[in-house]
Structure formats: C-alpha cells, structure tokens
Amino acid sequence: MTKKSHRVLPGFGLSLGYALVYLSLLVLIPLGGLIAKSAELSWAQFWDIATTARAFASYRVTFGCALLAAIVNGVFGLIVAWVLVRYEFPGKKLIDAFVDLPFALPTAVAGITLTSLYANTGWVGQYLEGVFGFKVAFTPAGIVVALIFIGIPFVVRTVQPVIEDIEQEVEEAASTLGATRAQTFARVLFPALFPALLTGFTLAFARAVGEYGSVIFIAGNMPMVSEITPLLIISKLEQYDLPGATVLAVVMLVISFVLLLSINLLQWWAANRHSGRHIDGGAQA
Amino acid sequence: MSIEVKNISKRFGNFVALDNISLEIPTGELVALLGPSGCGKTTLLRIIAGMESADEGQVLFHGEEATHVHTRERQVGFVFQHYALFRHMSVFENVAFGLRVKPRAERPSEAEIRERVMKLLSLVQLDWLAERYPSQLSGGQRQRIALARALAVEPKVLLLDEPFGALDTQVRKELRRWLRHLHDEMHIASVFVTHDQEEALEVADRVVVMNKGHIEQIGTPDEVYSAPASPFVYRFLGNVNVFHSRQHGQWAEVDRATHVEKDEALAFVRPHDIDIQRESSAGALSASVLHVQAIGPLVRVEVEHQGEVFEVELTRERHTQLALAAGETVWLRPRNLRVFQGEEMVSSQTFDLGAGI
C-alpha cells in the first residue's frame, strides 16, 4: 500500500487554485476591503452606529420580511413545483416559463408594477384596502409581497427536480401499506423533499435579504417602519458617510453569514442523516 | 384469501391492455402471470391491487366485491420490481411503516412493533441490517426488505410485480427458491408477474400465460410446457420447431389425421422431442446436419430440411451412439407433436420410438 493516493479525476490542484483565485477576486477581497474600511472606526464608534434605533428597526424589517417571504415561498413554491411536475394541463409549459420571470425582470420594474397593483388605487390594492382595510403598498407587508415575487423561482427550481425524482411507486407502496394521503405526504414525500426545500428556502431568503430595487418602490421607506438596511446604507453613502455605510454593511454581512451557515448546517444534517455515508461492505445479497 | 377476477377489461386510449379477463386464484396458491412485455400482466396485477381501475369487470376477494375498495383497505402486500423502499428511512423503519400508519386504536405498541419487525427481518434473514439505509444494501437485500415490509401488515394477498427482474441470475435463483418457501409458510394467495418462463415454471403452482390482453392458457407448469394450448404458448415457453405441413409433407403423413393436409396447418415439435436416426423409416424426414454443439447435459444439433433450419436436442448418450458429423444426411422422427391450424389445435400425437433414446 502506498500512502500517496492517485485520484481518478486529475487536476485537483489546478482546479482548486483556480477556484480560490476566482473567489478571492470576486468575493473575498471586496468583503475584506469592507471590513478593513469599517475597522478604521474605533470599537465604540462602530457599536454606536450599528445600534442606533433606526438601524435596529431596519435590521428587523430586512431580516423579518425576508424570513416571512421565504417561508411563504417555501409553502407556495412547493405547491407550484408539485403541480408543475405531477399534473398535466393545458398551458403547463407557459406557466413553467413564467416561474423564471422574476429571475430576469429588472427588479425596479417588478417594484413599480407591484406598487401600482397594490396601491390604494391599484387593481388589487383598492379591494384589499376598501373591503378588508388592509394596506399593502408603502408598509412592511408590501416589502414581503415584493420579496415573495423575487424569491419564488428559487424554491420552485430547486424542488422541481427532486419531485421529478420521487417514483410514483413509493407513494403506491405507502398506499398498499395502509397509509392515507396525509400520512404518505408527511412520512414519505416531505422527508424526501425537505433537503431541497430547505435549499430553496435558503436561496430565497438570501436573495430577499439583499434585495433593494423592487423593495424601495413599494416600501414607502419610512424610517423605523418600512426602511430596509440596504436603503439606509445608500442614504448614508449619499451623505458621504462612508464609515457609517460600511458599519451597517458589515453588520448585515455578519448576520447573513451566521444565518446562512446555520441553515447550511441544518441542510447538511438533513441530507446526510439518511443516506448512510459509511459504505462498509454488506453489499451481498 | 382467494382472489377472483371477473371479465376485467382495461384500455389506455386505443390500446387494449386487458380484454375480458377472468381468473380465479384460491388461497394457498402461488400463481405466475407470464407473458411478453405489453401483454397486460402488470396492469392486471395493479387492478387486483387497486392501483389501477378496470373499465369493466369485477375483482372479488374471498367472494366479496372489492372492485371499488381503495388500495389502502384491500390488505394486499405489493412488491415492486424496483423495490420502492423509502430511502430516508432505515430498514427497520421501512418494515415498521405499515404498522406505524395504522389508526391509533389498531396501532400496536412500540414494543410490539419492535418485536414484529425484528421477527420479519429474521424471516428474511436480514435482521443484522435493521439500522442500515436502503442505499447501503444490495439489490437482493432490498427486495427481501421490500417483501418483509409488505408482509408486516399481514396481507391477505401477496402481489409481486417482476420481483426479481432487476437482479442478477445467481441472486434471482436463490430468491425464487426462497419466495416459494416463504409462500408455503404464509397460506395466502400470491400472484407474481414475470416475463421469465423459467422463473414461472420453477416457482409457480399454476402459470397463466398472457398475450395481447388475453389469457392464452392456464395450467400447471408441466401442462403449459408439455401441452401448450396455442402456437403462442409453444413459442413463448421454450424452444420449438415449426413444420409447415405443405412444405414438410412427409410429416403430414406421420400424422395420419384428416385435415392436416390443409395449407396453414403447422406442426410444433420441441427440440428434445425429435429423434435423429441413421436409417430411413416411414414418416421420417430426411435432413442434413449443419452443426453439432454440446451444451451442458445436452447436445444441440442443427439440421436443415428443405432450406429450413431446425433444432434437435439429444442426450449425450444418444449423441455418442450416433456420432454425428456436420454434412451427414440423417432422418428425423418426432416423439411428440401438436398440429395447429391458426389458433386452433387440430391434433396432438405421441409416438413411441422404442428403445435407444
């Protein structure tokens, strides 16, 4: 036995080196610069800027709305993906194509369109406000609507292939064993879908946290109520308050990183829990 | 519990999958549905299981109407070709599934579930794999787990759809024997679908040969092999030589029955039911030897008669006696022969060729 292992796929060193350089140029160096810039401030100054009431409110709006939107997308994205995979109906291809639109549409267009729809004069907004007394545009609810719009393709597109992979036979097997539809969903289908759903949820959430274009049109941008952190950063920049902007950016970066890391860990756990990564013989009939 | 299928018909668009099928399977019997792909055997099995609904006809379990009973309530055990195990559950949980989804009032206690699952796992000799996941098992092991899972709910009927189709020959042979053994212990009616004639003949009590949506023949393995009811069954089960009575007129003489001289009558003879002789005798066909090949216990001889090639299987002893070589002229005599006109059998003959065979 030699110690040196020969890989089947060559070029590990080269491809890893490339990946690192590429990531550094595009991601790590800009982020490092951001942190370096904010380090010009003293710890006390940093803390003061990061914890103003207005900043706190913006964190709450940004992450709260993103979370809510991602949850809504998780539920309805799953339904959309399920319908698109499992049922045949006229216009299915068209609807399938529509799902990708939020990827391509300029977010400002989405924001303006949604605003005009949900404003108290819009097609939807006038009924929501007139009949139910529920204001959407220019409130945090509007932010959630915009974030749902831009996030849904992430859930649908990650869950869809996994649903396609689930054999119908598995459901039939559950049925012959006496399981009801609800039991089949809860015990057989959902666990199989969960890792993919979590990935879709994470992507939608991450996208929503960083969203700017569509939100600023529909949010109304009232400080303390419907002002998102990215907007606060922009307004600080417009006042040439570069250190203040970087502080908020760093805070967002840290919160996002911690959230995404923990979701990734959860996802890793969900994906590996059952696949049995230790292959140790026993493969004979 | 017995299964009865009455006048079942099923179409998919213009394709007739099942055409007025009736079948009875008493308790304790292991029945094989045998036929080429697309003959409707899997559809019939799925209709019995309630996964597919028939356009017409009835399914009865133990004499009781079950045509519209939901799969969930039919109490059938179903085994799929590709196992259909729950990937995210351990072997133990897979087998326990049927017990865990029972309504609260009927659900056994955790200790009882544990006991029953472990008993089933030792029945399929895989109790040592209880904590593994399906992806860690071989195909044969997965299929045995699938069977244990199906048996956990104490089904009254066991249905298997090409259960060994995805396995290699060795494993398949072992599992066949084992299925037979298991069935004998359970006292339930079992139906399995296969396209492998050897499998059907070896395992089943009765074989149902299907073709193009209808039943060609129902009988014991010996009946369907040695007394096929139609040219299709002849061709599908084992090798067969077909002699056209017009071209091979002397064989029509062998068969002194009346209407064989008609044009489309075909005589079917199995390769091992032909004897090769050195001397001419009444009714024998002359043929020249093309090729001699020893295969295991048999010697296969290819002979040519009037431009057509036929296959003859001789025992090793007979071959040693004859010492055939390619190019020699010999005489063929049938031992067992059935003549069909279209789908209809017009005569069946057995000849005593005396000693030396």
XYZ file of C-alpha atoms in Angstrom:
642
model
C 0.000 0.000 0.000
C 1.393 3.372 -0.967
C 0.488 6.416 1.011
C 0.101 8.656 -1.991
C -3.366 8.360 -3.365
C -3.970 8.741 -7.057
C -7.229 10.395 -7.855
C -9.347 9.195 -10.698
C -10.075 12.750 -11.755
C -6.834 14.651 -12.359
C -6.286 18.362 -11.964
C -7.334 18.767 -8.337
C -4.513 21.233 -7.560
C -5.143 23.332 -10.634
C -8.917 23.497 -10.258
C -8.767 24.265 -6.539
C -6.225 27.014 -7.175
C -8.413 28.498 -9.851
C -11.489 28.341 -7.631
C -9.660 30.118 -4.815
C -8.261 32.879 -7.006
C -11.613 33.407 -8.619
C -13.477 33.511 -5.328
C -10.873 35.848 -3.846
C -11.122 38.338 -6.672
C -14.884 38.365 -6.760
C -15.939 37.770 -3.200
C -13.244 37.666 -0.566
C -11.247 40.780 -1.497
C -14.271 43.120 -1.746
C -15.638 41.783 1.503
C -12.226 42.065 3.135
C -11.995 45.677 1.956
C -15.368 46.345 3.509
C -14.255 45.028 6.849
C -10.938 46.860 6.624
C -12.732 50.125 5.930
C -15.025 49.700 8.897
C -12.009 48.887 11.054
C -10.910 52.492 10.730
C -13.513 53.271 13.357
C -12.991 52.519 16.969
C -14.989 49.727 18.528
C -17.151 52.203 20.464
C -17.909 54.259 17.358
C -18.717 51.102 15.444
C -21.063 49.948 18.154
C -22.801 53.326 18.330
C -23.515 53.428 14.612
C -24.559 49.785 14.444
C -27.012 50.026 17.313
C -28.929 53.209 16.651
C -32.683 52.764 16.913
C -33.104 53.445 13.225
C -30.509 50.829 12.309
C -32.133 48.297 14.593
C -35.536 48.919 13.053
C -34.049 48.439 9.589
C -32.465 45.118 10.569
C -35.796 43.972 11.870
C -37.589 44.964 8.680
C -34.950 43.494 6.396
C -34.500 40.124 8.068
C -38.065 39.818 9.307
C -39.608 40.472 5.893
C -37.043 38.253 4.167
C -37.797 35.413 6.566
C -41.537 35.788 6.192
C -41.271 35.937 2.400
C -39.020 32.872 2.335
C -41.475 30.933 4.495
C -44.397 31.882 2.239
C -42.294 30.916 -0.777
C -41.390 27.623 0.836
C -45.046 26.678 1.152
C -46.390 28.026 -2.117
C -43.273 27.302 -4.142
C -43.606 23.676 -3.116
C -47.218 23.629 -4.277
C -46.330 25.261 -7.606
C -43.484 22.795 -8.176
C -45.737 19.878 -7.258
C -48.453 20.951 -9.663
C -45.954 21.546 -12.459
C -44.433 18.090 -12.050
C -47.395 15.932 -11.208
C -50.293 17.168 -13.281
C -50.846 17.623 -16.974
C -52.921 20.609 -18.005
C -53.129 22.975 -20.965
C -50.688 25.852 -20.728
C -48.373 23.982 -18.379
C -45.272 24.845 -20.410
C -46.258 28.506 -20.369
C -46.704 28.584 -16.615
C -43.437 26.749 -16.223
C -41.757 29.540 -18.187
C -43.494 32.245 -16.131
C -41.856 30.907 -12.998
C -38.470 32.107 -14.235
C -39.611 35.638 -14.990
C -38.675 37.111 -11.596
C -35.103 35.984 -12.341
C -34.957 38.057 -15.499
C -37.210 41.035 -14.843
C -35.382 44.182 -13.680
C -36.290 44.402 -10.013
C -37.248 48.067 -10.359
C -39.879 47.067 -12.908
C -41.201 44.460 -10.519
C -41.277 47.014 -7.719
C -43.127 49.633 -9.724
C -45.606 47.094 -11.097
C -46.358 45.662 -7.679
C -46.685 49.149 -6.210
C -49.227 50.204 -8.800
C -51.141 46.968 -8.282
C -51.213 47.160 -4.508
C -51.529 50.920 -4.028
C -54.928 52.036 -2.761
C -55.849 52.950 -6.326
C -54.467 49.775 -7.909
C -56.395 46.759 -9.164
C -55.717 44.649 -6.147
C -54.953 47.303 -3.566
C -58.296 49.109 -3.839
C -60.179 45.964 -2.833
C -57.713 44.950 -0.154
C -57.904 48.370 1.396
C -61.534 49.093 0.600
C -63.006 45.744 1.585
C -60.598 44.364 4.174
C -58.982 47.605 5.318
C -55.608 46.044 4.695
C -52.880 48.334 3.408
C -50.139 46.625 1.426
C -48.201 49.189 -0.549
C -45.967 51.508 1.496
C -45.985 49.202 4.514
C -43.802 46.235 5.545
C -46.494 43.978 4.008
C -45.589 45.483 0.634
C -41.954 44.591 1.234
C -42.976 40.996 1.895
C -45.006 40.921 -1.332
C -42.032 42.159 -3.354
C -39.695 39.681 -1.701
C -42.113 36.816 -2.357
C -42.151 37.811 -6.009
C -38.392 37.770 -6.437
C -37.864 34.670 -4.308
C -40.359 32.172 -5.690
C -38.307 30.830 -8.620
C -35.565 29.758 -6.221
C -37.893 27.425 -4.354
C -39.677 26.088 -7.438
C -36.496 25.403 -9.368
C -34.716 23.619 -6.551
C -37.680 21.481 -5.519
C -38.914 20.591 -9.003
C -36.161 18.117 -9.982
C -36.444 16.391 -6.620
C -40.182 15.880 -7.049
C -39.499 14.514 -10.521
C -37.122 12.028 -8.919
C -39.653 10.622 -6.492
C -41.041 7.491 -8.052
C -44.782 7.155 -8.078
C -44.204 3.614 -6.851
C -43.075 4.890 -3.482
C -46.460 6.527 -2.977
C -48.222 3.397 -4.183
C -46.180 1.328 -1.785
C -47.225 3.579 1.097
C -50.814 3.250 -0.027
C -50.763 -0.564 -0.092
C -49.304 -0.459 3.410
C -52.410 1.361 4.573
C -51.170 4.957 4.689
C -53.636 7.756 3.988
C -52.700 10.562 1.594
C -51.815 12.813 4.500
C -49.639 10.149 6.092
C -47.954 9.465 2.782
C -47.169 13.148 2.418
C -45.954 13.642 5.965
C -43.935 10.459 6.309
C -42.786 9.621 2.810
C -42.848 12.616 0.485
C -41.991 15.508 2.769
C -38.866 13.950 4.288
C -37.619 13.221 0.773
C -38.297 16.809 -0.301
C -37.090 18.522 2.840
C -33.386 18.999 1.978
C -34.244 20.518 -1.405
C -36.971 22.643 0.108
C -34.518 23.944 2.668
C -32.055 24.821 -0.091
C -34.754 26.675 -1.978
C -35.817 28.431 1.198
C -32.230 29.479 1.904
C -31.694 30.833 -1.586
C -34.973 32.734 -1.489
C -34.123 34.099 1.948
C -30.613 35.157 0.950
C -31.901 36.826 -2.177
C -34.579 38.621 -0.173
C -32.116 39.923 2.401
C -30.029 41.513 -0.333
C -32.957 42.804 -2.392
C -33.033 46.538 -2.996
C -34.511 47.501 -6.347
C -38.053 46.273 -6.029
C -38.410 46.994 -2.322
C -37.658 50.716 -2.348
C -40.602 51.370 -4.654
C -43.217 49.518 -2.686
C -41.899 50.030 0.843
C -42.652 53.692 1.338
C -39.274 53.819 3.124
C -40.489 55.325 6.371
C -37.654 55.291 8.898
C -38.373 52.955 11.820
C -41.311 51.343 9.968
C -40.560 50.275 6.435
C -36.967 51.184 5.813
C -34.674 48.315 4.863
C -30.978 48.229 5.770
C -29.731 48.407 2.156
C -31.659 51.669 1.767
C -30.169 53.009 4.960
C -26.722 52.180 3.603
C -27.459 54.025 0.368
C -28.703 57.076 2.220
C -25.580 57.115 4.359
C -23.489 56.940 1.204
C -25.411 59.816 -0.294
C -24.460 61.843 2.766
C -20.813 60.842 2.217
C -20.905 58.923 5.473
C -18.697 56.136 4.177
C -17.736 54.670 7.571
C -21.399 54.610 8.665
C -22.363 52.759 5.471
C -19.642 50.173 5.924
C -20.622 49.552 9.527
C -24.173 48.691 8.507
C -22.861 46.590 5.634
C -20.630 44.644 7.987
C -23.493 44.047 10.389
C -25.657 42.738 7.547
C -22.786 40.600 6.356
C -22.274 39.032 9.755
C -25.960 38.361 10.391
C -26.418 36.917 6.907
C -23.347 34.755 7.254
C -24.416 33.362 10.609
C -27.943 32.652 9.351
C -26.809 31.050 6.116
C -24.183 28.984 7.869
C -26.694 27.645 10.348
C -29.185 26.857 7.598
C -26.419 25.131 5.673
C -25.552 23.055 8.701
C -29.178 22.113 9.136
C -29.323 21.223 5.481
C -26.176 19.146 5.671
C -27.651 17.312 8.602
C -30.953 16.740 6.793
C -29.263 15.476 3.655
C -26.815 13.143 5.368
C -28.968 11.817 8.126
C -30.361 9.070 5.961
C -28.088 8.449 3.070
C -25.626 6.345 5.068
C -22.300 7.758 4.019
C -20.265 4.965 5.568
C -20.014 2.231 2.983
C -18.739 -0.817 4.774
C -19.471 -3.959 2.833
C -22.644 -5.883 3.354
C -23.396 -5.400 -0.305
C -24.025 -9.039 -0.982
C -27.452 -10.486 -1.347
C -57.893 -15.286 0.970
C -58.879 -16.190 -2.562
C -58.849 -13.746 -5.442
C -61.351 -13.763 -8.237
C -61.180 -11.613 -11.318
C -64.302 -11.472 -13.464
C -64.496 -10.148 -17.027
C -61.946 -7.418 -16.494
C -61.300 -5.071 -19.410
C -58.976 -2.090 -19.499
C -57.906 0.249 -22.261
C -55.371 3.014 -22.403
C -56.599 5.228 -25.233
C -56.838 2.944 -28.225
C -54.634 0.300 -26.723
C -56.486 -2.640 -25.235
C -54.449 -3.672 -22.229
C -56.859 -6.294 -20.942
C -59.675 -7.871 -22.881
C -62.324 -9.626 -20.811
C -60.031 -11.441 -18.390
C -61.382 -13.907 -15.857
C -59.225 -15.714 -13.365
C -59.575 -17.462 -10.045
C -56.798 -17.857 -7.514
C -57.578 -19.961 -4.442
C -55.917 -19.385 -1.070
C -52.550 -21.014 -0.699
C -51.765 -20.959 -4.379
C -48.788 -19.251 -5.970
C -49.703 -18.127 -9.453
C -47.445 -16.693 -12.113
C -48.713 -14.236 -14.710
C -46.404 -14.880 -17.607
C -46.160 -13.065 -20.903
C -44.100 -10.744 -23.062
C -43.900 -7.068 -22.185
C -47.062 -5.202 -23.053
C -49.294 -8.251 -22.654
C -51.209 -6.672 -19.781
C -49.875 -8.778 -16.920
C -48.700 -5.842 -14.825
C -51.941 -3.969 -15.490
C -53.903 -6.970 -14.254
C -51.786 -7.136 -11.109
C -52.247 -3.427 -10.480
C -56.001 -3.782 -10.922
C -56.013 -6.579 -8.349
C -54.068 -4.274 -6.018
C -56.437 -1.384 -6.676
C -53.762 0.920 -8.059
C -55.472 0.927 -11.404
C -59.186 0.764 -12.006
C -60.695 -1.523 -14.591
C -63.040 -0.143 -17.260
C -65.275 -3.163 -16.855
C -65.456 -6.215 -14.662
C -65.070 -7.094 -11.019
C -62.421 -8.032 -8.534
C -63.533 -10.245 -5.658
C -61.548 -11.028 -2.551
C -62.782 -14.094 -0.759
C -66.039 -13.870 -2.690
C -66.622 -10.288 -1.603
C -66.848 -7.424 -4.031
C -63.624 -5.387 -3.883
C -63.654 -3.617 -7.234
C -64.021 -0.164 -5.736
C -62.231 -0.694 -2.451
C -59.270 1.666 -2.064
C -55.779 0.138 -2.216
C -55.296 1.219 1.373
C -58.145 -1.008 2.546
C -57.551 -4.013 0.337
C -54.968 -5.578 2.615
C -52.721 -6.568 -0.207
C -48.972 -6.806 0.044
C -47.330 -5.412 -3.059
C -43.707 -5.864 -4.080
C -42.351 -3.666 -6.856
C -39.698 -4.504 -9.407
C -37.543 -1.602 -8.286
C -38.255 -2.185 -4.592
C -39.807 1.262 -3.926
C -38.236 1.375 -0.479
C -38.418 4.612 1.498
C -34.921 5.984 1.027
C -34.883 8.238 4.042
C -35.926 5.502 6.462
C -33.787 2.780 7.951
C -34.543 -0.819 7.107
C -36.297 -1.141 10.446
C -38.497 1.900 9.816
C -39.302 0.715 6.305
C -40.661 -2.546 7.649
C -42.388 -0.800 10.550
C -44.108 1.718 8.259
C -47.277 -0.285 7.711
C -47.706 -0.709 11.478
C -46.977 2.924 12.316
C -49.595 4.328 9.930
C -52.394 2.250 11.408
C -55.173 4.228 13.100
C -54.337 4.860 16.744
C -56.825 2.286 18.009
C -55.293 -0.545 15.978
C -51.672 0.534 16.206
C -49.513 -1.903 18.160
C -47.355 -0.595 20.983
C -43.751 0.389 20.315
C -42.534 -2.847 21.912
C -44.879 -4.924 19.779
C -43.803 -3.114 16.620
C -40.185 -3.768 17.526
C -40.864 -7.431 18.076
C -42.836 -7.933 14.883
C -40.376 -6.059 12.713
C -37.416 -7.991 14.082
C -39.286 -11.239 13.551
C -39.948 -10.350 9.922
C -36.373 -9.260 9.432
C -35.125 -12.567 10.730
C -37.634 -14.304 8.465
C -35.944 -12.643 5.510
C -32.584 -13.294 7.195
C -31.602 -9.657 7.326
C -32.097 -8.774 10.987
C -28.462 -7.696 11.168
C -29.207 -4.875 8.715
C -32.009 -3.251 10.721
C -30.227 0.066 11.241
C -28.931 0.412 7.698
C -30.468 2.521 4.965
C -31.686 1.145 1.631
C -28.818 2.804 -0.265
C -26.395 0.604 1.667
C -27.989 -2.660 0.580
C -27.574 -4.809 -2.496
C -30.465 -5.377 -4.871
C -31.280 -8.802 -3.455
C -31.298 -7.450 0.095
C -33.505 -4.530 -0.890
C -36.028 -6.847 -2.463
C -36.120 -9.011 0.638
C -36.687 -5.897 2.764
C -39.471 -4.842 0.402
C -41.047 -8.244 0.903
C -40.720 -8.022 4.685
C -42.322 -4.576 4.556
C -45.228 -5.942 2.524
C -45.688 -8.835 4.942
C -45.646 -6.606 8.031
C -49.292 -5.627 7.622
C -50.272 -9.304 7.391
C -51.728 -9.043 3.917
C -54.325 -11.485 2.764
C -52.941 -11.457 -0.724
C -49.354 -11.036 -1.853
C -48.748 -9.435 -5.245
C -45.301 -9.233 -6.792
C -44.519 -7.256 -9.938
C -41.444 -8.720 -11.633
C -39.898 -9.077 -8.202
C -36.594 -10.482 -9.395
C -36.409 -8.625 -12.694
C -33.694 -6.214 -11.634
C -31.430 -8.819 -10.032
C -28.617 -10.891 -11.452
C -29.054 -14.569 -12.244
C -27.470 -16.044 -9.140
C -29.411 -13.887 -6.703
C -32.565 -14.426 -8.680
C -32.300 -18.202 -8.421
C -31.762 -18.029 -4.698
C -34.647 -15.631 -4.139
C -37.013 -17.743 -6.221
C -36.496 -20.768 -4.059
C -36.829 -18.605 -1.021
C -40.091 -16.986 -2.212
C -41.553 -20.437 -2.788
C -40.582 -21.438 0.703
C -41.981 -18.241 2.204
C -45.259 -18.592 0.349
C -45.724 -22.111 1.659
C -45.396 -20.825 5.206
C -47.867 -17.967 4.825
C -51.020 -19.663 3.497
C -52.085 -16.741 1.381
C -52.828 -16.361 -2.291
C -49.814 -14.985 -4.115
C -49.571 -13.679 -7.639
C -46.349 -12.735 -9.315
C -45.748 -11.206 -12.692
C -42.813 -12.289 -14.782
C -41.636 -12.429 -18.353
C -39.110 -15.114 -17.483
C -40.571 -18.511 -18.394
C -38.009 -20.387 -16.356
C -38.979 -18.407 -13.272
C -42.680 -19.071 -13.810
C -42.211 -22.774 -14.403
C -39.919 -23.211 -11.437
C -41.791 -21.293 -8.745
C -45.488 -21.266 -9.519
C -48.242 -23.760 -8.739
C -50.094 -22.518 -11.745
C -48.999 -20.448 -14.701
C -51.267 -18.005 -16.509
C -49.822 -17.321 -19.942
C -50.966 -13.965 -21.293
C -50.640 -12.348 -24.669
C -52.016 -9.073 -26.034
C -54.504 -8.570 -23.227
C -55.977 -12.021 -23.052
C -55.191 -15.320 -21.393
C -53.699 -17.938 -23.687
C -53.584 -20.774 -21.214
C -53.889 -21.510 -17.527
C -52.288 -24.635 -16.185
C -49.633 -26.220 -14.047
C -46.070 -25.567 -15.183
C -45.966 -29.052 -16.672
C -49.233 -28.583 -18.550
C -48.280 -25.315 -20.156
C -44.875 -26.625 -21.118
C -45.735 -30.045 -22.437
C -49.278 -29.423 -23.642
C -49.348 -25.833 -24.904
C -52.822 -24.728 -25.901
C -51.751 -22.365 -28.663
C -48.864 -21.647 -31.011
C -48.099 -18.588 -28.890
C -47.635 -20.648 -25.737
C -45.462 -23.078 -27.665
C -43.240 -20.317 -28.884
C -43.158 -18.389 -25.639
C -42.327 -21.310 -23.391
C -39.095 -22.843 -24.501
C -37.765 -23.572 -27.969
C -39.903 -25.105 -30.632
C -39.563 -26.225 -34.218
C -42.393 -25.388 -36.567
C -43.058 -27.634 -39.540
C -45.361 -26.433 -42.273
C -47.427 -29.347 -43.392
C -47.318 -28.358 -47.025
C -43.601 -27.974 -47.229
C -42.836 -30.871 -44.974
C -45.408 -33.213 -46.466
C -43.938 -36.404 -45.088
C -44.657 -35.227 -41.566
C -48.235 -34.824 -42.556
C -48.048 -38.490 -43.370
C -46.696 -39.208 -39.961
C -49.788 -37.574 -38.695
C -52.481 -39.626 -40.331
C -55.218 -37.403 -39.005
C -57.544 -35.965 -41.554
C -57.329 -32.237 -42.090
C -53.629 -31.738 -41.709
C -53.079 -31.552 -45.437
C -54.681 -28.117 -45.398
C -52.318 -25.311 -46.122
C -51.856 -23.336 -42.923
C -51.647 -26.248 -40.533
C -48.435 -26.065 -38.538
C -46.817 -28.895 -36.625
C -44.996 -27.876 -33.421
C -42.269 -30.083 -32.034
C -39.896 -29.324 -29.164
C -36.206 -29.820 -29.967
C -35.916 -32.602 -27.400
C -38.948 -34.373 -28.881
C -37.204 -35.130 -32.117
C -35.023 -38.162 -32.542
C -32.325 -38.454 -35.133
C -31.952 -41.804 -36.859
C -29.430 -43.180 -39.301
C -31.908 -45.222 -41.311
C -34.975 -44.062 -43.109
C -38.320 -45.185 -41.736
C -41.918 -44.426 -42.501
C -42.760 -40.787 -41.839
C -39.204 -39.704 -41.159
C -37.870 -36.527 -42.725
C -34.503 -36.506 -44.360
C -32.213 -33.740 -43.219
C -28.582 -32.792 -43.331
C -26.601 -31.998 -40.218
C -25.314 -28.418 -40.127
C -23.763 -28.058 -36.754
C -23.277 -30.052 -33.574
C -22.766 -28.319 -30.240
C -22.611 -29.775 -26.762
C -24.325 -27.549 -24.185
C -24.158 -28.844 -20.652
C -26.088 -32.107 -20.373
C -27.480 -31.854 -23.902
C -26.131 -31.887 -27.408
C -27.768 -29.432 -29.763
C -27.841 -30.418 -33.413
C -28.853 -28.008 -36.119
C -30.277 -29.739 -39.151
C -31.569 -28.483 -42.461
C -34.594 -29.778 -44.256
C -35.785 -28.203 -47.494
C -33.953 -24.979 -46.853
C -35.219 -24.552 -43.301
C -33.138 -24.958 -40.197
C -34.425 -26.949 -37.229
C -33.032 -27.589 -33.819
C -32.756 -31.007 -32.221
C -31.609 -31.742 -28.703
C -30.136 -35.118 -27.987
C -28.944 -36.600 -24.746
C -25.203 -37.113 -24.529
C -25.691 -40.883 -24.649
C -27.756 -40.743 -27.810
C -25.222 -38.435 -29.369
C -22.395 -40.831 -28.561
C -24.364 -43.664 -30.189
C -24.985 -41.655 -33.322
C -21.591 -39.911 -33.604
C -22.978 -37.240 -35.910
C -20.768 -35.028 -38.004
C -21.631 -31.941 -39.993
C -22.747 -32.613 -43.568
C -24.183 -36.093 -42.930
C -27.676 -36.988 -44.021
C -29.936 -38.268 -41.283
C -33.618 -38.967 -40.627
C -35.805 -37.086 -38.169
C -38.657 -38.650 -36.226
C -40.945 -36.819 -33.809
C -41.724 -38.144 -30.385
C -44.371 -35.590 -29.531
C -46.111 -33.324 -31.952
C -49.048 -30.940 -31.980
C -50.690 -29.587 -35.067
C -52.366 -26.195 -35.033
C -54.472 -24.606 -37.685
C -54.444 -20.907 -36.946
C -55.048 -20.715 -33.205
C -56.923 -23.998 -33.135
C -55.275 -27.255 -32.209
C -56.312 -29.964 -34.613
C -54.302 -32.887 -33.334
C -51.801 -33.954 -30.777
C -49.724 -37.111 -31.123
C -47.240 -39.006 -29.116
C -45.104 -41.626 -30.805
C -43.260 -44.461 -29.215
C -39.884 -44.547 -30.826
C -38.809 -47.579 -28.903
C -35.519 -48.065 -27.178
C -32.326 -46.226 -27.752
C -33.405 -42.815 -26.638
